[in-house]
Short mmCIF file of C-alpha atoms in Angstrom, two decimals:
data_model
loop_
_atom_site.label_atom_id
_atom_site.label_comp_id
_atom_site.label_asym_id
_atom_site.label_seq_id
_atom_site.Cartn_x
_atom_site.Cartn_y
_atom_site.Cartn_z
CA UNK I 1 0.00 0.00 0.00
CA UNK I 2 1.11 3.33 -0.55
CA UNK I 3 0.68 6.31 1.90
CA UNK I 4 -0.27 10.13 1.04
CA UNK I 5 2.27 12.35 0.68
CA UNK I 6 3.38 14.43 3.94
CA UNK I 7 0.79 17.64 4.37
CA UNK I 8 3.75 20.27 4.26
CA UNK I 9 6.47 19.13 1.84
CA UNK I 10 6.12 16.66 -0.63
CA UNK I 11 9.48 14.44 -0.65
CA UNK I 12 10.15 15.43 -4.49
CA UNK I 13 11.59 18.66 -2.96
CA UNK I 14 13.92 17.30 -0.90
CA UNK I 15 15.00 15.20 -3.78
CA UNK I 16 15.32 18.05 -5.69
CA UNK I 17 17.07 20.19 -3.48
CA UNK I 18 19.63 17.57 -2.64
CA UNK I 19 20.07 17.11 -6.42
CA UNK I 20 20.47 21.08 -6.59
CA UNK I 21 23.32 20.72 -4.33
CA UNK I 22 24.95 18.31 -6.22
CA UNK I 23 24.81 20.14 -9.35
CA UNK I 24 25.44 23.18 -7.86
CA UNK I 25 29.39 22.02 -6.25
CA UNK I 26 30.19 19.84 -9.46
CA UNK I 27 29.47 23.02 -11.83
CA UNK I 28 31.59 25.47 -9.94
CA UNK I 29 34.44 22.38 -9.71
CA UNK I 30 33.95 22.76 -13.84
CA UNK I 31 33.97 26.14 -14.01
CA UNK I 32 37.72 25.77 -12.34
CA UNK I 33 39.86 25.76 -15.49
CA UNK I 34 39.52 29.64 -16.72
CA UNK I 35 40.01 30.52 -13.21
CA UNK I 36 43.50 28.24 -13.23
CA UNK I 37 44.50 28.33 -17.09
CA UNK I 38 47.14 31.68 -16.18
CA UNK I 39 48.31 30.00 -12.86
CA UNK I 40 48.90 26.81 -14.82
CA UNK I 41 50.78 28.30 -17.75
CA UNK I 42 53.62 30.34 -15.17
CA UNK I 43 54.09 27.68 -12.96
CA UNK I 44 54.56 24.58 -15.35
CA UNK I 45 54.78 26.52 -18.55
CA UNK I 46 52.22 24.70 -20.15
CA UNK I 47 50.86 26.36 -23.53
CA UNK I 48 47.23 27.32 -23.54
CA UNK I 49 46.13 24.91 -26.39
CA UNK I 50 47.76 22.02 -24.13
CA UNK I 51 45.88 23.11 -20.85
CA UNK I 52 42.14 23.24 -23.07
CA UNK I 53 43.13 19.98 -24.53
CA UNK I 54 42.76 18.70 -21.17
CA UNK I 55 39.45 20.53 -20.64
CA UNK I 56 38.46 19.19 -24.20
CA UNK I 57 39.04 15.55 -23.17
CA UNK I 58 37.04 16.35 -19.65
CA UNK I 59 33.83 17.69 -21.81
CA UNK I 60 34.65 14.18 -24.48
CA UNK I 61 34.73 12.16 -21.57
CA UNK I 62 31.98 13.67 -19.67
CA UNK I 63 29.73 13.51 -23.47
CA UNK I 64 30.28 9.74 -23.82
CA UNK I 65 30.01 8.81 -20.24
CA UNK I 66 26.96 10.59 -19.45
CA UNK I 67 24.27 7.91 -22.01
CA UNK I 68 26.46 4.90 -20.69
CA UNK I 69 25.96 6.47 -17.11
CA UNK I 70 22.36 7.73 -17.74
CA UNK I 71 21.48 4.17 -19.51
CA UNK I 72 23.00 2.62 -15.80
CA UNK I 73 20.41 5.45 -14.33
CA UNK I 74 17.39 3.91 -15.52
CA UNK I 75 18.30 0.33 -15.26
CA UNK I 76 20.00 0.27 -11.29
CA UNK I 77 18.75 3.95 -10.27
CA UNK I 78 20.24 7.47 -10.22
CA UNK I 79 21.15 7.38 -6.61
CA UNK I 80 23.98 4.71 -6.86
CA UNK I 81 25.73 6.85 -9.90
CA UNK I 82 25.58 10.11 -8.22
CA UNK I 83 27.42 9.04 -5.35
CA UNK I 84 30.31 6.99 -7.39
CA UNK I 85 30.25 9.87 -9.47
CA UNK I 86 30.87 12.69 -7.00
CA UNK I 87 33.88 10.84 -4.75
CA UNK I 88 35.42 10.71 -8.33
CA UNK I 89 34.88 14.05 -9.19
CA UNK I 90 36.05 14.68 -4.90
CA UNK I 91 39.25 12.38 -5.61
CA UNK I 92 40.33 13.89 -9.21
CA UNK I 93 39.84 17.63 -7.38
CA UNK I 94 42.44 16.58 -4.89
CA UNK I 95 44.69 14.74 -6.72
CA UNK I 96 45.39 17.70 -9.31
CA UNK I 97 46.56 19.66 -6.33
CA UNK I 98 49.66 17.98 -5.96
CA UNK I 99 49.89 17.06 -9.98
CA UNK I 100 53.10 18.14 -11.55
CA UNK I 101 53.26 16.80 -15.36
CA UNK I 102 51.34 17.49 -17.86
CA UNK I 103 49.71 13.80 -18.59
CA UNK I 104 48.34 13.87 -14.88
CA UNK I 105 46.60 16.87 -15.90
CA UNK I 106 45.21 15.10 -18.34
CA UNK I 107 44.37 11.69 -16.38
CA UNK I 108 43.30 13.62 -13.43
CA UNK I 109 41.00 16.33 -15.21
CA UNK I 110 40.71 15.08 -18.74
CA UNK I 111 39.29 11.53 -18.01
CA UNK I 112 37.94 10.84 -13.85
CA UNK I 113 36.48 14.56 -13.72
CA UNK I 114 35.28 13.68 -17.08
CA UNK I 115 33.54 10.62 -15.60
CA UNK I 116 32.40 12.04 -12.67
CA UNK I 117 31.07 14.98 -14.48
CA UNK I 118 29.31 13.00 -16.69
CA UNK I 119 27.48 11.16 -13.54
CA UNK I 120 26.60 14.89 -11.82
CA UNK I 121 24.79 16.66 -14.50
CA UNK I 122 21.82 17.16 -15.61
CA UNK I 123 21.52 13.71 -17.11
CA UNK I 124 21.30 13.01 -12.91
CA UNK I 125 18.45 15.71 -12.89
CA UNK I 126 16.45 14.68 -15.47
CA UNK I 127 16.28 11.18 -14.50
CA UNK I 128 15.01 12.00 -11.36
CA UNK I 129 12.48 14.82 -11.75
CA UNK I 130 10.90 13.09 -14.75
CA UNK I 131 10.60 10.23 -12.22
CA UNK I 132 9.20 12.53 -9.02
CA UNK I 133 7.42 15.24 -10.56
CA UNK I 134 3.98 15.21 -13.08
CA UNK I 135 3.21 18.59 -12.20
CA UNK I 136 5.80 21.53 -12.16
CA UNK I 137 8.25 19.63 -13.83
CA UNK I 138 9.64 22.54 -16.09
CA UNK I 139 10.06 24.67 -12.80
CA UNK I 140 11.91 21.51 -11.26
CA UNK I 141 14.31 21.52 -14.49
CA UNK I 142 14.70 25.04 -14.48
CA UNK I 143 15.92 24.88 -10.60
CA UNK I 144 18.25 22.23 -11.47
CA UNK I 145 19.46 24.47 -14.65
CA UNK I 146 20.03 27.07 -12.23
CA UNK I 147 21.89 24.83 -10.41
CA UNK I 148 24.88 25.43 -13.23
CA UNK I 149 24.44 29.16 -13.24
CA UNK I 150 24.52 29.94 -8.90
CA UNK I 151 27.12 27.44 -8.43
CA UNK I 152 29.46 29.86 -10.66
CA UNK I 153 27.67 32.65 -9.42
CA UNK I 154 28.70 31.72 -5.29
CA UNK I 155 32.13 30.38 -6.44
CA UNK I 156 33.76 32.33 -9.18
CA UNK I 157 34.71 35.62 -7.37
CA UNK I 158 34.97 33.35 -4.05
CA UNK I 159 37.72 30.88 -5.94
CA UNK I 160 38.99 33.79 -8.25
CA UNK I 161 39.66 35.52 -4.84
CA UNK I 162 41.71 32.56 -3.60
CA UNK I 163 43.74 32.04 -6.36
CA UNK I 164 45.18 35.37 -6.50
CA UNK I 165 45.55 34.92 -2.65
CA UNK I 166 46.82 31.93 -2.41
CA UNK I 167 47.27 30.25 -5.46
CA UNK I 168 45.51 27.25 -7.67
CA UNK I 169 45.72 24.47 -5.31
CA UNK I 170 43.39 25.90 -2.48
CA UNK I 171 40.86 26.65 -4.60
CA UNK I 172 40.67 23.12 -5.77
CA UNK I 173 41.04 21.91 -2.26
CA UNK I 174 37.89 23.63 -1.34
CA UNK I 175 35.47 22.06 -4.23
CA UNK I 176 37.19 18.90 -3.45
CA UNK I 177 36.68 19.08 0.36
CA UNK I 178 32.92 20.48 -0.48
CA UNK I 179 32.17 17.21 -2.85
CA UNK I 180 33.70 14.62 -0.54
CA UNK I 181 32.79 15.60 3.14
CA UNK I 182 29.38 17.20 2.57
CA UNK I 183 27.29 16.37 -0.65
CA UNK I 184 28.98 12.80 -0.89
CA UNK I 185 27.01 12.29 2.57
CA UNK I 186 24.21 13.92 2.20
CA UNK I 187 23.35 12.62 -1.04
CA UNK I 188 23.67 9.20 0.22
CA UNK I 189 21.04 10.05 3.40
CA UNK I 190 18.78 11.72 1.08
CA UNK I 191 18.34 11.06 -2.23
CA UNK I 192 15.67 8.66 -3.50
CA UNK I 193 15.17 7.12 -7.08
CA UNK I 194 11.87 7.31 -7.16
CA UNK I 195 8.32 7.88 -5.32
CA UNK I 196 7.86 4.30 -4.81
CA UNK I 197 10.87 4.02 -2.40
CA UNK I 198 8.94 6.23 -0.15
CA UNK I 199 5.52 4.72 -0.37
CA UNK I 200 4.85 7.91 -2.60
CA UNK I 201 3.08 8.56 -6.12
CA UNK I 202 4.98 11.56 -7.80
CA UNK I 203 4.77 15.25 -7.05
CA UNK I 204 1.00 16.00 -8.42
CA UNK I 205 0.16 12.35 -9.64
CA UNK I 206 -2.90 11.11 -8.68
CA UNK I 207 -3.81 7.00 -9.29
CA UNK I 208 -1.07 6.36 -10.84
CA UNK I 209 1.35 3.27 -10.70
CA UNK I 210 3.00 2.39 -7.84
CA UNK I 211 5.38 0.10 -9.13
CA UNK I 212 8.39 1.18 -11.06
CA UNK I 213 8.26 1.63 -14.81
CA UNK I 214 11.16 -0.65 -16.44
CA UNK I 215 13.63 0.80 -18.83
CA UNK I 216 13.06 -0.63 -22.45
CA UNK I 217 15.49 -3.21 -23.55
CA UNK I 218 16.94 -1.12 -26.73
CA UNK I 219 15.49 2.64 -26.57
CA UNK I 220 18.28 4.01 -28.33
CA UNK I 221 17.88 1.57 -31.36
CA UNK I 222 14.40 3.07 -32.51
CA UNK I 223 15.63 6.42 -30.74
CA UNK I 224 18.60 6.87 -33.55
CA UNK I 225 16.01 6.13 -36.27
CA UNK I 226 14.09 9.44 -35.49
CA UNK I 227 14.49 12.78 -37.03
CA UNK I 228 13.22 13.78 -33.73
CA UNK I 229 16.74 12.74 -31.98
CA UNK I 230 19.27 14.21 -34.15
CA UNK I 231 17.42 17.66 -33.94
CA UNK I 232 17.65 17.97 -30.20
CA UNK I 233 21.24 16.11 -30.73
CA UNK I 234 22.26 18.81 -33.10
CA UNK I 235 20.48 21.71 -31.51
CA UNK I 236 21.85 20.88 -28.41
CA UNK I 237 26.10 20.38 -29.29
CA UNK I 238 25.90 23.94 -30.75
CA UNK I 239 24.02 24.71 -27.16
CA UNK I 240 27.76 23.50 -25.95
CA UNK I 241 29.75 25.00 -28.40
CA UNK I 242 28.06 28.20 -27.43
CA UNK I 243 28.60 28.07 -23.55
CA UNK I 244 30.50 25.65 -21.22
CA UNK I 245 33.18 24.68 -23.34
CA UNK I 246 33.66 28.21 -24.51
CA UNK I 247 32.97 30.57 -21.94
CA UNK I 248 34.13 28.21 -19.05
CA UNK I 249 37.54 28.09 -20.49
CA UNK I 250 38.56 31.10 -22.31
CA UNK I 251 35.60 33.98 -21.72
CA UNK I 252 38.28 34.99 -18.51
CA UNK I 253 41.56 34.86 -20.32
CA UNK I 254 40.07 37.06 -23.29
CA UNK I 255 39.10 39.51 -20.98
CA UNK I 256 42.26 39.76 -19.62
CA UNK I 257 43.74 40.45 -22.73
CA UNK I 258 41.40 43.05 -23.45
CA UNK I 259 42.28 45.12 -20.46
CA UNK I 260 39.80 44.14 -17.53
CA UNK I 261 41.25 42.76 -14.41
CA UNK I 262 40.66 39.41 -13.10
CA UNK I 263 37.85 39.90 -10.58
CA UNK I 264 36.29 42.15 -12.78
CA UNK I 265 35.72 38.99 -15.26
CA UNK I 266 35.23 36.81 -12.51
CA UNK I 267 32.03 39.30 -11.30
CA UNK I 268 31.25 39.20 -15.15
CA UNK I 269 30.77 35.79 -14.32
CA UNK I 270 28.72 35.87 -11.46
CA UNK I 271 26.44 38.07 -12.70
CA UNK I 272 26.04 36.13 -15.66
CA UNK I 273 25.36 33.10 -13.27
CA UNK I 274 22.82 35.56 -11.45
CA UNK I 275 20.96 36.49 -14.52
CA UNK I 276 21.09 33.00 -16.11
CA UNK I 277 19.40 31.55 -12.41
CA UNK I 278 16.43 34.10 -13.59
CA UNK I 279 16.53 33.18 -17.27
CA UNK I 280 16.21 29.19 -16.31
CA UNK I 281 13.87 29.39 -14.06
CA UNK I 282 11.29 31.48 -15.89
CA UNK I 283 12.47 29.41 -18.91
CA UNK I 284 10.99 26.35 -16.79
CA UNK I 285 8.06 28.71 -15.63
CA UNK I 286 7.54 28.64 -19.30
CA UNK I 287 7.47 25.51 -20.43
CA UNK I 288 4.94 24.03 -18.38
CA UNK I 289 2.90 26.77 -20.64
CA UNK I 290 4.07 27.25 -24.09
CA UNK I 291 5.47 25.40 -27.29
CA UNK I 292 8.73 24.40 -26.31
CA UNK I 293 10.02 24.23 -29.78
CA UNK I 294 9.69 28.29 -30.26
CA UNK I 295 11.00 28.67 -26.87
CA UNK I 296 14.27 27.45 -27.91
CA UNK I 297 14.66 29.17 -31.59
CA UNK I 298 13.98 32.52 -29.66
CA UNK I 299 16.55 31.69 -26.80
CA UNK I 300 19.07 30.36 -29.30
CA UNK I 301 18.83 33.94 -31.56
CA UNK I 302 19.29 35.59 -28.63
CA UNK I 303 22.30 33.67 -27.66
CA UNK I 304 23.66 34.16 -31.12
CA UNK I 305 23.67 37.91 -31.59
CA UNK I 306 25.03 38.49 -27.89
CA UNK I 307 27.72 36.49 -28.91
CA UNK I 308 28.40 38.08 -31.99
CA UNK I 309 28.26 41.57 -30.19
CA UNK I 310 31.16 40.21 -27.91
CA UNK I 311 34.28 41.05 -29.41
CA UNK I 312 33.00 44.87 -29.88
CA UNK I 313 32.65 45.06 -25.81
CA UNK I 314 35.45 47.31 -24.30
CA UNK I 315 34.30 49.03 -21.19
CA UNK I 316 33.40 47.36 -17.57
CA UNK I 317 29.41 48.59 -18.55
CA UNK I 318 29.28 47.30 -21.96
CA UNK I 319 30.97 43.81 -20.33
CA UNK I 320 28.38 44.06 -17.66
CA UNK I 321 25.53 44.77 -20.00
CA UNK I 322 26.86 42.00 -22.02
CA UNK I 323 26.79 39.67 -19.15
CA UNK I 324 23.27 40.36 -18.00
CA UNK I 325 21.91 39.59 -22.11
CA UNK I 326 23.92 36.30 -22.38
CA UNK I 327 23.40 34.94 -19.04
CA UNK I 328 19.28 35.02 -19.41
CA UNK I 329 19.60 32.15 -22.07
CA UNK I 330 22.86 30.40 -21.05
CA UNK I 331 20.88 27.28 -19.50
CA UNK I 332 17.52 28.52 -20.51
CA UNK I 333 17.75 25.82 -23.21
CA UNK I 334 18.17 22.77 -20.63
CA UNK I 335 14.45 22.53 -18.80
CA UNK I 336 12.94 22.76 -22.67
CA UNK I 337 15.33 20.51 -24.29
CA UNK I 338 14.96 17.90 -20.91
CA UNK I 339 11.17 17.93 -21.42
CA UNK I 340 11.53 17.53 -24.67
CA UNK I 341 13.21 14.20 -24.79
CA UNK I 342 10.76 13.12 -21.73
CA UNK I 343 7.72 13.74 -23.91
CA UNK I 344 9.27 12.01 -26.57
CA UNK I 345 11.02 9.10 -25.95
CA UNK I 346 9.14 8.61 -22.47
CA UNK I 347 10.19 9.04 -18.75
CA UNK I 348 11.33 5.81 -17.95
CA UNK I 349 13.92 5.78 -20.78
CA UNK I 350 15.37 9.46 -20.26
CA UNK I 351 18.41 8.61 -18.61
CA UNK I 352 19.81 7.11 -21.80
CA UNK I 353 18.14 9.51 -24.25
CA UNK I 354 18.99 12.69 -22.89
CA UNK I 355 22.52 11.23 -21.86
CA UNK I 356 23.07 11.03 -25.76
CA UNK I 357 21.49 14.21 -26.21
CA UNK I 358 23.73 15.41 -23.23
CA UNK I 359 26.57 13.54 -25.50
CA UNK I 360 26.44 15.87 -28.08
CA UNK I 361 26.37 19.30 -25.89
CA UNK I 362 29.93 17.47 -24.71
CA UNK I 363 30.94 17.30 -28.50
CA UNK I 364 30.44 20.45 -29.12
CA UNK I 365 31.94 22.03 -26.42
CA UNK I 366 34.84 19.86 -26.47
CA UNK I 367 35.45 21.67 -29.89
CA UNK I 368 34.80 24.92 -28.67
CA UNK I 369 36.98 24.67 -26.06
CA UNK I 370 40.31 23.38 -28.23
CA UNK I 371 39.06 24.88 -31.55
CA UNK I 372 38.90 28.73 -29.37
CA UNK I 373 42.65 27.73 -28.03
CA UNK I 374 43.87 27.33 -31.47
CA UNK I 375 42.51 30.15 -33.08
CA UNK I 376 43.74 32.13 -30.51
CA UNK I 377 47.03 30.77 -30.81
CA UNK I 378 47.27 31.36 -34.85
CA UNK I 379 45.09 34.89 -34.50
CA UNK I 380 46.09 36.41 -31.35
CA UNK I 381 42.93 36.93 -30.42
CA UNK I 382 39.60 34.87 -30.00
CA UNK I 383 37.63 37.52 -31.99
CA UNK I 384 36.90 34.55 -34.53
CA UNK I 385 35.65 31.98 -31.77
CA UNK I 386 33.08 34.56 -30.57
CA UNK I 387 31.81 35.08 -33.85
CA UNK I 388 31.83 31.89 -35.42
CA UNK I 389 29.68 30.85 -32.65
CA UNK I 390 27.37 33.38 -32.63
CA UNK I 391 26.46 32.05 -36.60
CA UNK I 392 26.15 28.84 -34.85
CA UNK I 393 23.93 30.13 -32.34
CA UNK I 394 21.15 31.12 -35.09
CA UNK I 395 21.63 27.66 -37.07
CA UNK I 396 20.44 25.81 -34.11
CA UNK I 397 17.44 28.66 -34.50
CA UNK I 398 16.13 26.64 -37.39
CA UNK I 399 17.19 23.37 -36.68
CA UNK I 400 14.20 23.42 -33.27
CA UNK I 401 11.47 24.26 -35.02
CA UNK I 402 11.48 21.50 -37.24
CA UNK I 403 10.78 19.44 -34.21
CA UNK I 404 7.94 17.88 -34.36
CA UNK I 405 5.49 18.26 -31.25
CA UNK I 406 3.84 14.70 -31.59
CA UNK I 407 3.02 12.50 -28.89
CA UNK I 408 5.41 9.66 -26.69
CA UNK I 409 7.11 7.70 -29.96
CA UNK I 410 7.71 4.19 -29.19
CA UNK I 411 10.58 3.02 -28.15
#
């Protein structure tokens, strides 16, 4: 038998604010390498196309982990990868601190964060809010979107601040510490893979099942036969090559070299994070209302003409103003492109779905973050990068309205 849920607080909050939590440490431990990418270069005198290569193998490994992790999700539960996941993301945090060559930059960052980054994302989110939550599911997405965005915003100056302080290897000691001897723990007490573990139906579900819904044997095989897929695939790697892989890596160093100071582009940052934790969650607010699909064409031609207006910014108000635009779609796209694949290709096979879809994001910014270092390096500048993905920005414009807004295909 099952039992009503509690009068005050359903339990699908507590599941999502622990999942919050985790997102919210494991995106400011990603959000680490602009911060470190000077520090790096003087002490070892690494070359900036070697130090994003690393960061370009963390976002490949993190692409291809995340469906094999997300599959693992649906079949054995979220919980169980989440907390693997973060004490490797906890032990390849703390390792790098006391890393001296260049290959255990790459071991250490490149492939375990990879891993473990591919286990906290929002791969991890969407598996569990499309399993606890029928109503206010966009709004659940778009807290866990924000999750990215005020993870930066808390951290950056805080880490930036420590680094010019007292160097690199504190501020990865303090993520580190963070993932390993609080969310580690607390995950474990409090996280749930679905209702039915608490003698619960989901947040506004009413006669539904109470047993578990089984992942399908194959999803993926009638999955990669659908237009459907290789939209939101598409649409979503140029939704990487126009943030993380870009912006997490190099938006800091080019504003260096354009004459603002260090915390200045690390509270460029933050306030992007600030405005993007507004952005996501209306852009959640909004798609438990509107078409999805136009959603996303309007967020991604927004995203591609602030990006194309970047290289023109000079003064710490333009920046600012700059940061405010971009950051209201940075991770708008997430909660629409998450329900998306839910609708789609069903609940109970998300993990895997959206893990490949998540797979692509990783592709794409994997190439911006190595194809950015190595224009810089032949240019001088990364005047190009910022451009050439603004163009990208307004393909993936067309590419999401030709998604079709049909009911559940089988799988």
């Amino acid at each position: 038998m099952t039992r009503s849920a509690p009068s005050r607080v359903h339990y699908a909050w507590i599941v999502l604010a622990v999942t919050f939590l985790c997102l919210f440490v494991a995106a400011a431990l990603r959000a680490l390498p602009g911060i470190l990418m000077l520090g790096l270069e003087q002490e070892f005198g690494w070359s900036r196309p070697a130090i994003s290569g690393a960061v370009s193998v963390n976002l490949l490994v993190f692409g291809f982990s995340g469906p094999w992790l997300g599959r693992w999700m649906d079949i054995y539960g979220p919980k169980r990868i989440c907390l693997a996941s973060i004490a490797l993301l906890a032990l390849a945090a703390g390792a790098c601190a006391i890393m001296s060559e260049l290959w255990q930059w790459y071991l250490l960052w490149g492939v375990i964060a990879g891993i473990g980054s591919g286990g906290t994302s929002i791969v991890l989110g969407s598996a569990l809010i499309n399993r606890w939550f029928r109503e206010r599911r966009g709004v659940a997405l778009g807290i866990l979107g924000a999750a990215f965005s005020s993870g930066q915003l808390i951290f950056t100056p805080l880490v930036m601040q420590i680094n010019i302080d007292f160097g690199w290897r504190p501020a990865l000691l303090l993520l580190a510490g963070l993932l390993g001897l609080l969310i580690l723990p607390l995950s474990a007490y409090l996280l749930a893979d679905e209702p039915i573990r608490k003698g619960l139906h989901a947040y506004g579900a009413v006669g539904e099942e109470t047993k578990p819904v089984p992942a399908d044997l194959c999803p993926m095989h009638a999955a990669w036969g659908q237009p459907q897929f290789w939209v939101l695939a598409g649409s979503f790697a140029i939704c990487g090559f126009t943030t993380s892989g870009l912006f997490q890596t190099h938006l800091i160093p080019h504003g260096i070299e354009h004459g603002f100071t260090e915390m200045t582009m690390a509270v460029s940052l933050g306030l992007m994070g600030a405005a993007d934790i507004i952005g996501t969650l209306f852009s959640g607010w909004l798609c438990d209302r509107f078409d999805k699909r136009r959603l996303l064409a309007i967020y991604y031609a927004l995203r591609g003409l602030s990006l194309m207006a970047l290289p023109y910014v000079e003064s710490t108000e333009q920046l600012m103003l700059f940061s405010v635009v971009y950051g209201l779609n940075w991770l708008s796209t997430v909660p629409a492109t998450s329900a998306l694949t839910a609708d789609l290709f069903g609940k109970h096979n998300v993990g895997v779905v959206f893990g490949w879809v998540c797979c692509a994001h990783q592709l794409g910014a994997a190439l911006a973050s190595y194809s950015a270092g190595y224009l810089h390096s032949s240019l001088g500048n990364y005047n190009l990068a910022f451009l050439g993905s603004g163009l990208f920005a307004l393909v993936a414009t067309g590419l999401v309205v030709n998604v079709r807004a049909e009911q559940q295909l089988r799988v």
